Short mmCIF file of C-alpha atoms and ligand atoms in Angstrom, two decimals:
data_model
loop_
_atom_site.label_atom_id
_atom_site.label_comp_id
_atom_site.label_asym_id
_atom_site.label_seq_id
_atom_site.Cartn_x
_atom_site.Cartn_y
_atom_site.Cartn_z
CA MET A 1 -69.53 -35.54 -28.59
CA GLY A 2 -73.01 -34.11 -28.97
CA GLU A 3 -74.16 -34.07 -25.38
CA ALA A 4 -71.46 -31.73 -24.02
CA SER A 5 -72.66 -28.39 -22.78
CA ALA A 6 -71.03 -25.31 -24.28
CA SER A 7 -69.10 -24.55 -21.12
CA GLU A 8 -67.59 -28.03 -21.07
CA GLN A 9 -66.43 -27.71 -24.66
CA ASP A 10 -64.99 -24.30 -23.90
CA GLY A 11 -62.80 -26.03 -21.39
CA GLU A 12 -64.22 -23.93 -18.58
CA HIS A 13 -63.86 -26.87 -16.22
CA THR A 14 -60.64 -28.09 -17.68
CA GLY A 15 -58.24 -25.16 -17.94
CA GLY A 16 -57.24 -26.38 -21.40
CA GLY A 17 -55.86 -29.66 -20.04
CA VAL A 18 -56.35 -32.99 -21.78
CA ILE A 19 -56.80 -34.38 -18.29
CA THR A 20 -57.94 -32.14 -15.45
CA THR A 21 -58.91 -33.17 -11.96
CA ARG A 22 -60.26 -31.01 -9.15
CA ALA A 23 -59.96 -32.21 -5.57
CA LEU A 24 -60.25 -35.78 -6.86
CA THR A 25 -60.54 -38.14 -3.91
CA LYS A 26 -60.95 -41.88 -3.49
CA ARG A 27 -61.54 -43.64 -0.23
CA TYR A 28 -61.88 -47.40 -0.67
CA ARG A 29 -64.55 -49.28 1.23
CA GLY A 30 -62.05 -50.58 3.74
CA GLY A 31 -61.37 -46.95 4.66
CA GLN A 32 -58.07 -46.55 2.81
CA LEU A 33 -57.70 -42.97 1.53
CA ALA A 34 -55.90 -43.83 -1.72
CA VAL A 35 -56.18 -40.45 -3.50
CA ASP A 36 -56.60 -37.27 -1.49
CA GLY A 37 -57.73 -33.99 -3.08
CA LEU A 38 -55.79 -34.37 -6.33
CA CYS A 39 -55.69 -31.34 -8.68
CA LEU A 40 -53.94 -32.34 -11.88
CA THR A 41 -53.60 -30.60 -15.25
CA VAL A 42 -52.11 -32.51 -18.17
CA PRO A 43 -51.30 -30.13 -21.07
CA ALA A 44 -52.16 -31.15 -24.64
CA GLY A 45 -49.18 -32.63 -26.48
CA SER A 46 -47.23 -33.39 -23.32
CA VAL A 47 -45.63 -36.64 -22.27
CA PHE A 48 -46.78 -36.49 -18.68
CA GLY A 49 -45.11 -38.64 -16.06
CA PHE A 50 -47.23 -39.60 -13.07
CA LEU A 51 -44.63 -40.47 -10.54
CA GLY A 52 -44.86 -41.96 -7.09
CA PRO A 53 -43.71 -44.88 -4.99
CA ASN A 54 -45.73 -48.10 -4.69
CA GLY A 55 -49.10 -47.48 -3.09
CA SER A 56 -49.11 -43.71 -3.67
CA GLY A 57 -52.41 -43.79 -5.60
CA LYS A 58 -51.35 -43.83 -9.26
CA THR A 59 -53.45 -46.77 -10.42
CA THR A 60 -56.42 -45.59 -8.36
CA THR A 61 -56.23 -42.19 -10.09
CA ILE A 62 -55.98 -43.82 -13.53
CA ARG A 63 -58.97 -46.05 -12.80
CA MET A 64 -61.00 -42.95 -11.93
CA LEU A 65 -59.81 -41.16 -15.08
CA MET A 66 -60.91 -44.11 -17.21
CA GLY A 67 -64.30 -44.30 -15.51
CA LEU A 68 -63.58 -47.75 -14.05
CA ILE A 69 -64.26 -46.65 -10.48
CA GLU A 70 -66.25 -43.73 -9.05
CA PRO A 71 -64.47 -41.01 -7.14
CA THR A 72 -65.58 -40.53 -3.53
CA SER A 73 -65.57 -36.78 -4.21
CA GLY A 74 -64.09 -34.24 -6.61
CA THR A 75 -64.16 -34.25 -10.41
CA ALA A 76 -62.16 -35.60 -13.33
CA HIS A 77 -62.35 -34.32 -16.92
CA VAL A 78 -60.77 -36.21 -19.80
CA LEU A 79 -60.66 -34.58 -23.26
CA GLY A 80 -62.87 -31.86 -21.82
CA ARG A 81 -65.63 -34.21 -20.68
CA PRO A 82 -66.58 -35.31 -17.17
CA MET A 83 -65.74 -38.86 -16.15
CA PRO A 84 -67.21 -41.34 -15.56
CA ARG A 85 -70.37 -39.68 -16.94
CA SER A 86 -69.01 -39.24 -20.50
CA ALA A 87 -67.05 -42.49 -20.64
CA ARG A 88 -68.87 -43.73 -23.74
CA ALA A 89 -68.01 -40.60 -25.70
CA VAL A 90 -64.46 -40.20 -24.38
CA LEU A 91 -63.03 -43.71 -24.26
CA PRO A 92 -62.95 -44.31 -28.05
CA HIS A 93 -60.37 -41.49 -28.22
CA VAL A 94 -58.24 -42.89 -25.43
CA GLY A 95 -55.86 -45.83 -25.60
CA ALA A 96 -55.25 -47.32 -22.19
CA LEU A 97 -52.94 -49.83 -20.60
CA ILE A 98 -53.92 -50.48 -17.03
CA GLU A 99 -52.21 -52.76 -14.50
CA GLY A 100 -52.51 -56.40 -15.53
CA PRO A 101 -54.19 -56.25 -18.97
CA ALA A 102 -57.05 -58.75 -19.26
CA LEU A 103 -56.12 -61.44 -21.79
CA TYR A 104 -57.67 -64.68 -23.01
CA GLY A 105 -54.91 -67.16 -22.23
CA PHE A 106 -56.20 -69.76 -24.69
CA LEU A 107 -55.99 -67.32 -27.61
CA SER A 108 -52.82 -66.20 -29.35
CA GLY A 109 -51.62 -62.65 -28.88
CA ARG A 110 -52.83 -61.85 -32.38
CA ASP A 111 -56.28 -63.36 -31.79
CA ASN A 112 -56.55 -61.44 -28.50
CA LEU A 113 -56.04 -58.22 -30.43
CA LEU A 114 -58.51 -59.24 -33.16
CA ARG A 115 -61.08 -59.96 -30.49
CA TYR A 116 -60.34 -56.74 -28.61
CA ASP A 117 -60.65 -54.72 -31.81
CA ALA A 118 -63.93 -56.45 -32.68
CA ALA A 119 -65.36 -55.25 -29.36
CA ASP A 120 -64.77 -51.63 -30.42
CA PRO A 121 -67.90 -50.45 -32.29
CA THR A 122 -65.92 -47.63 -33.95
CA ALA A 123 -63.28 -50.01 -35.41
CA ASP A 124 -63.58 -50.79 -39.13
CA PRO A 125 -63.64 -54.61 -39.55
CA ARG A 126 -62.21 -54.37 -43.08
CA THR A 127 -58.88 -53.00 -41.83
CA ARG A 128 -58.82 -55.03 -38.60
CA ARG A 129 -56.19 -57.57 -39.61
CA ILE A 130 -53.82 -54.93 -40.97
CA ARG A 131 -54.15 -52.79 -37.85
CA VAL A 132 -53.56 -55.78 -35.58
CA LEU A 133 -50.40 -56.76 -37.47
CA ALA A 134 -49.15 -53.15 -37.40
CA ALA A 135 -49.77 -52.90 -33.64
CA LEU A 136 -47.93 -56.20 -33.02
CA ASP A 137 -45.03 -54.93 -35.08
CA ARG A 138 -44.93 -51.64 -33.20
CA VAL A 139 -44.43 -53.36 -29.85
CA GLY A 140 -42.02 -56.00 -31.16
CA LEU A 141 -44.40 -58.96 -30.95
CA THR A 142 -44.54 -59.97 -34.62
CA ALA A 143 -42.62 -63.20 -34.07
CA ALA A 144 -44.58 -64.10 -30.92
CA GLY A 145 -47.98 -63.08 -32.30
CA GLY A 146 -49.09 -66.66 -32.91
CA LYS A 147 -48.16 -67.90 -29.46
CA LYS A 148 -50.90 -68.47 -26.85
CA ALA A 149 -51.15 -65.53 -24.42
CA LYS A 150 -50.97 -67.84 -21.39
CA ALA A 151 -47.44 -68.73 -22.52
CA TYR A 152 -46.40 -65.05 -22.64
CA SER A 153 -43.89 -63.68 -20.16
CA LEU A 154 -44.85 -60.63 -18.05
CA GLY A 155 -43.01 -58.35 -20.47
CA MET A 156 -44.74 -59.93 -23.48
CA LYS A 157 -48.15 -59.50 -21.83
CA GLN A 158 -47.29 -55.89 -21.17
CA ARG A 159 -46.34 -55.41 -24.82
CA LEU A 160 -49.60 -57.01 -25.92
CA GLY A 161 -51.55 -54.67 -23.65
CA LEU A 162 -49.71 -51.77 -25.20
CA ALA A 163 -50.48 -53.06 -28.70
CA ALA A 164 -54.18 -53.06 -27.77
CA ALA A 165 -53.89 -49.40 -26.80
CA LEU A 166 -52.27 -48.66 -30.18
CA LEU A 167 -54.83 -50.31 -32.47
CA GLN A 168 -56.34 -46.94 -33.33
CA PRO A 169 -54.79 -43.50 -33.52
CA ARG A 170 -55.74 -41.85 -30.23
CA ARG A 171 -55.75 -38.35 -28.89
CA LEU A 172 -54.63 -39.59 -25.50
CA LEU A 173 -52.75 -42.62 -24.27
CA VAL A 174 -52.96 -43.55 -20.59
CA LEU A 175 -50.30 -46.08 -19.68
CA ASP A 176 -50.06 -47.45 -16.15
CA GLU A 177 -46.44 -48.54 -15.59
CA PRO A 178 -45.88 -49.41 -19.27
CA THR A 179 -42.37 -50.75 -18.71
CA ASN A 180 -43.36 -53.00 -15.82
CA GLY A 181 -41.77 -56.42 -16.39
CA LEU A 182 -39.66 -55.33 -19.34
CA ASP A 183 -35.92 -55.84 -19.61
CA PRO A 184 -33.64 -52.81 -20.23
CA GLN A 185 -33.83 -53.27 -24.01
CA GLY A 186 -37.64 -53.49 -23.84
CA MET A 187 -37.74 -50.35 -21.69
CA ARG A 188 -35.67 -48.50 -24.28
CA GLU A 189 -38.04 -49.65 -27.03
CA ILE A 190 -41.06 -48.39 -25.09
CA ARG A 191 -39.38 -45.04 -24.48
CA THR A 192 -38.69 -44.70 -28.21
CA LEU A 193 -42.27 -45.66 -28.98
CA VAL A 194 -43.63 -43.09 -26.51
CA ARG A 195 -41.48 -40.37 -28.10
CA GLU A 196 -42.71 -41.36 -31.58
CA LEU A 197 -46.34 -41.25 -30.46
CA ALA A 198 -45.82 -37.86 -28.85
CA SER A 199 -44.23 -36.47 -32.00
CA ASP A 200 -47.37 -37.60 -33.87
CA GLY A 201 -49.31 -35.28 -31.53
CA THR A 202 -50.68 -37.84 -29.09
CA THR A 203 -50.73 -36.74 -25.46
CA VAL A 204 -49.21 -39.51 -23.35
CA PHE A 205 -49.95 -39.89 -19.64
CA LEU A 206 -47.82 -42.58 -18.08
CA SER A 207 -47.29 -43.67 -14.53
CA SER A 208 -44.06 -44.96 -13.13
CA HIS A 209 -42.22 -45.42 -9.89
CA LEU A 210 -38.91 -45.08 -11.74
CA LEU A 211 -37.57 -41.55 -11.56
CA ASP A 212 -34.92 -41.85 -14.24
CA GLU A 213 -37.44 -43.30 -16.65
CA ILE A 214 -39.69 -40.26 -16.22
CA GLU A 215 -36.71 -37.96 -16.61
CA GLN A 216 -35.71 -39.59 -19.87
CA VAL A 217 -39.03 -39.50 -21.67
CA CYS A 218 -41.38 -36.97 -20.08
CA THR A 219 -41.85 -33.27 -20.74
CA HIS A 220 -44.00 -32.81 -17.62
CA ALA A 221 -44.43 -34.69 -14.39
CA ALA A 222 -46.50 -34.86 -11.25
CA VAL A 223 -45.16 -36.36 -8.07
CA MET A 224 -47.44 -38.28 -5.71
CA ALA A 225 -46.81 -39.52 -2.20
CA ARG A 226 -49.42 -41.21 0.01
CA GLY A 227 -52.32 -40.20 -2.22
CA ARG A 228 -51.37 -36.53 -2.30
CA LEU A 229 -49.85 -34.43 -5.05
CA LEU A 230 -46.50 -32.99 -4.03
CA THR A 231 -45.80 -31.01 -7.19
CA GLN A 232 -46.42 -30.87 -10.93
CA GLY A 233 -44.90 -29.01 -13.85
CA PRO A 234 -42.29 -29.22 -16.61
CA VAL A 235 -39.66 -31.84 -15.77
CA ALA A 236 -36.83 -29.32 -16.16
CA ASP A 237 -38.44 -27.03 -13.56
CA LEU A 238 -38.97 -29.86 -11.10
CA ALA A 239 -35.34 -30.92 -11.31
CA ALA A 240 -34.17 -27.31 -11.09
CA GLY A 241 -36.21 -26.94 -7.88
CA ALA A 242 -33.64 -29.12 -6.20
CA ARG A 243 -30.31 -27.29 -6.48
CA GLY A 244 -27.32 -29.06 -7.93
CA ARG A 245 -24.20 -29.85 -5.91
CA LEU A 246 -20.61 -28.83 -6.38
CA VAL A 247 -18.51 -31.94 -7.03
CA VAL A 248 -14.71 -32.05 -6.79
CA THR A 249 -12.86 -35.22 -7.74
CA THR A 250 -9.43 -35.40 -6.14
CA PRO A 251 -6.90 -37.82 -4.60
CA ASP A 252 -6.61 -35.28 -1.75
CA PRO A 253 -10.16 -35.31 -0.34
CA ALA A 254 -9.31 -34.19 3.19
CA ASP A 255 -7.42 -31.09 2.03
CA ALA A 256 -10.09 -30.35 -0.57
CA ALA A 257 -12.86 -30.59 2.05
CA ARG A 258 -11.03 -28.23 4.43
CA LEU A 259 -10.34 -25.69 1.68
CA LEU A 260 -13.90 -25.81 0.34
CA LYS A 261 -15.20 -25.01 3.86
CA GLU A 262 -12.73 -22.10 4.06
CA GLN A 263 -14.10 -20.92 0.71
CA GLY A 264 -17.59 -20.76 2.21
CA VAL A 265 -18.98 -23.99 0.76
CA ALA A 266 -21.65 -25.44 3.07
CA ASP A 267 -22.54 -29.09 3.75
CA VAL A 268 -19.20 -30.48 2.57
CA VAL A 269 -19.18 -34.27 2.32
CA ALA A 270 -16.12 -36.34 1.37
CA ASP A 271 -16.75 -39.79 -0.05
CA GLY A 272 -13.63 -41.48 -1.40
CA GLU A 273 -12.21 -39.24 -4.11
CA ARG A 274 -15.47 -37.29 -4.40
CA VAL A 275 -15.95 -34.19 -2.30
CA THR A 276 -19.32 -32.51 -2.65
CA GLY A 277 -20.99 -29.46 -1.14
CA GLU A 278 -23.67 -26.86 -1.69
CA VAL A 279 -23.04 -24.58 -4.63
CA PRO A 280 -21.66 -21.35 -3.10
CA GLY A 281 -22.93 -17.92 -4.10
CA ARG A 282 -19.55 -16.85 -5.50
CA ASP A 283 -17.52 -17.35 -8.66
CA LEU A 284 -16.71 -21.04 -8.98
CA ALA A 285 -13.51 -20.21 -10.91
CA GLU A 286 -12.16 -18.59 -7.72
CA VAL A 287 -13.04 -21.65 -5.66
CA ASN A 288 -11.28 -23.88 -8.17
CA ALA A 289 -8.22 -21.60 -8.25
CA ALA A 290 -8.03 -21.64 -4.45
CA LEU A 291 -7.93 -25.45 -4.44
CA VAL A 292 -5.23 -25.60 -7.09
CA THR A 293 -3.15 -22.84 -5.46
CA ALA A 294 -3.22 -24.77 -2.17
CA GLY A 295 -1.77 -27.80 -3.95
CA VAL A 296 -4.95 -29.91 -4.12
CA ARG A 297 -4.76 -32.15 -7.20
CA VAL A 298 -8.12 -31.40 -8.87
CA ARG A 299 -9.12 -34.07 -11.39
CA GLY A 300 -12.69 -32.96 -11.77
CA PHE A 301 -14.60 -29.83 -10.80
CA GLY A 302 -18.18 -29.04 -11.64
CA VAL A 303 -21.82 -28.76 -10.66
CA GLU A 304 -23.86 -31.94 -10.87
CA ARG A 305 -27.36 -31.28 -12.09
CA ALA A 306 -30.08 -32.24 -9.64
CA SER A 307 -32.17 -35.23 -10.71
CA LEU A 308 -35.85 -35.79 -10.14
CA GLU A 309 -34.77 -38.09 -7.36
CA ASP A 310 -33.03 -35.18 -5.64
CA ALA A 311 -36.17 -33.14 -6.20
CA PHE A 312 -38.26 -35.88 -4.64
CA VAL A 313 -36.02 -36.10 -1.60
CA ALA A 314 -36.05 -32.29 -1.29
CA LEU A 315 -39.85 -32.28 -1.50
CA THR A 316 -40.57 -35.06 0.95
CA GLY A 317 -37.51 -34.94 3.16
CA GLU A 318 -37.40 -38.69 2.74
CA GLY A 319 -36.29 -41.31 0.26
CA PHE A 320 -38.30 -42.86 -2.49
CA ASP A 321 -39.67 -45.68 -0.36
CA VAL A 322 -43.04 -47.28 0.10
CA ALA A 323 -45.16 -45.82 2.87
CA GLY A 324 -46.15 -48.37 5.52
N1 ATP B 1 -59.38 -52.19 -4.36
C1 ATP B 1 -58.78 -51.66 -3.29
N2 ATP B 1 -59.34 -51.71 -2.07
C2 ATP B 1 -58.76 -51.16 -0.99
N3 ATP B 1 -57.57 -50.50 -1.02
C3 ATP B 1 -56.96 -50.40 -2.22
C4 ATP B 1 -57.51 -50.97 -3.41
N4 ATP B 1 -56.67 -50.72 -4.44
C5 ATP B 1 -55.64 -50.02 -3.91
N5 ATP B 1 -55.81 -49.83 -2.58
C6 ATP B 1 -54.90 -49.08 -1.68
O1 ATP B 1 -54.86 -47.74 -2.13
C7 ATP B 1 -53.53 -47.24 -2.06
C8 ATP B 1 -53.10 -46.77 -3.45
O2 ATP B 1 -52.99 -47.91 -4.30
P1 ATP B 1 -52.68 -47.78 -5.85
O3 ATP B 1 -52.82 -49.13 -6.45
O4 ATP B 1 -53.50 -46.70 -6.43
O5 ATP B 1 -51.15 -47.31 -5.81
P2 ATP B 1 -50.06 -47.22 -6.98
O6 ATP B 1 -49.44 -45.88 -6.85
O7 ATP B 1 -50.66 -47.59 -8.28
O8 ATP B 1 -48.99 -48.31 -6.52
P3 ATP B 1 -48.01 -49.26 -7.42
O9 ATP B 1 -46.82 -48.42 -7.78
O10 ATP B 1 -47.62 -50.35 -6.47
O11 ATP B 1 -48.78 -49.75 -8.61
C9 ATP B 1 -52.68 -48.34 -1.48
O12 ATP B 1 -52.54 -48.10 -0.10
C10 ATP B 1 -53.48 -49.59 -1.73
O13 ATP B 1 -53.23 -50.55 -0.73
MG1 MG B 2 -50.22 -49.07 -9.65
#
C-alpha cells in the first residue's frame, strides 16, 4: 500500500472505519437517485448489516465501495484507501460476493474457482487446489463441486460465489444478500459461517432485506430507505430505540383491556387472547396485581422486546415495503 499519503493511513478521512463514506451519492444516467448523501462508518471487527427494502440502494452502494461504478459525488474509503482510485491496492484484501456472481456455465464449480483463483496475481498457484477444495467444503459444495455451474440452482450459485470470496483470508468481506436463494438450512449455514469468519477477525459487511437475519448475525447495522440512511449503530441500540410493548395473555381480553387503560396503559390493543399496550411508567408488578385482583385470568404478562422491524417502522412510519 505504498502510494497512500500519511493522512490516509492515519485514518484521517476514515474515522477508524474499515469502510467509511462521506456524502456518497449515485445518480444513474436515467436520472434515478439511487444513493443520496450516504455517510457510513463500518467499525473494524464488526458484522455490519446493511439493511433496506428492495431498491433502497444497497447494491449500488456496494458497487461503489468495490470500485465497480463511480460515485456521482461524495467519497468512499475502504481499508483506509479511497475508492475507486486505490482499487488495485485494496481489492486483494477484500472478498466480495455481489448480486449474480459471474460464472462460466460450461465449467464445474471447482474449475470456476480454480480459474477465478488463477486470475488473482497474489494467489500462490502451488496451494491453489487445496484452497479451492477448502473453500468448496466451507460452503457445503464438496459433493457438487464437479457439476457444471450451469446446472447449479440459485442457492448453489450463491454458495459458489461465496466460496470465491473465501479463497484467501481477507480483512474484509462484502456480501450482497449472501442468503439470497438459499433454503432455511442454507441460511443457517451461512449465518454460522459469517460468525466463524468474524471470530477469526474478519470484518463482514453484508446486505439484506431480511430484518430477522440481520438481527441474528450482526453486531452493527445501517438502515436504508429510498437511497438515504435512516440510522446506523449497534444492533442492540437500534432495537432499543423502538420501545417494547407490554403483552398480557388472557382468556378475558375485554376485561384486561379495560383494566389496563384504567392503570394508565396507553394504546391498548386486544387481539384474540393477546392484549398489548405501551409500557407504562409505573411498576409493572402493580399493574399485574391489579389485573389479578380484578379477577382477570392472567396466563402471560411481560414486555416484548422491540425487533429491528419495530425500529424500522418507528423510523419510517411505514412498513418494510418497496418504494414505488
Ligand atoms: N444500472 C442502473 N441504472 C438505472 N437505475 C438503476 C440501476 N441499478 C439500480 N438502479 C435503481 O437504483 C435504485 C437502487 O437500486 P439497488 O439495486 O441499489 O437497490 P437494492 O437495495 O440493492 O435492492 P434489492 O434489495 O432489490 O437488491 C433502484 O430504484 C433501481 O431501480
Ligand atoms: Mg441489491
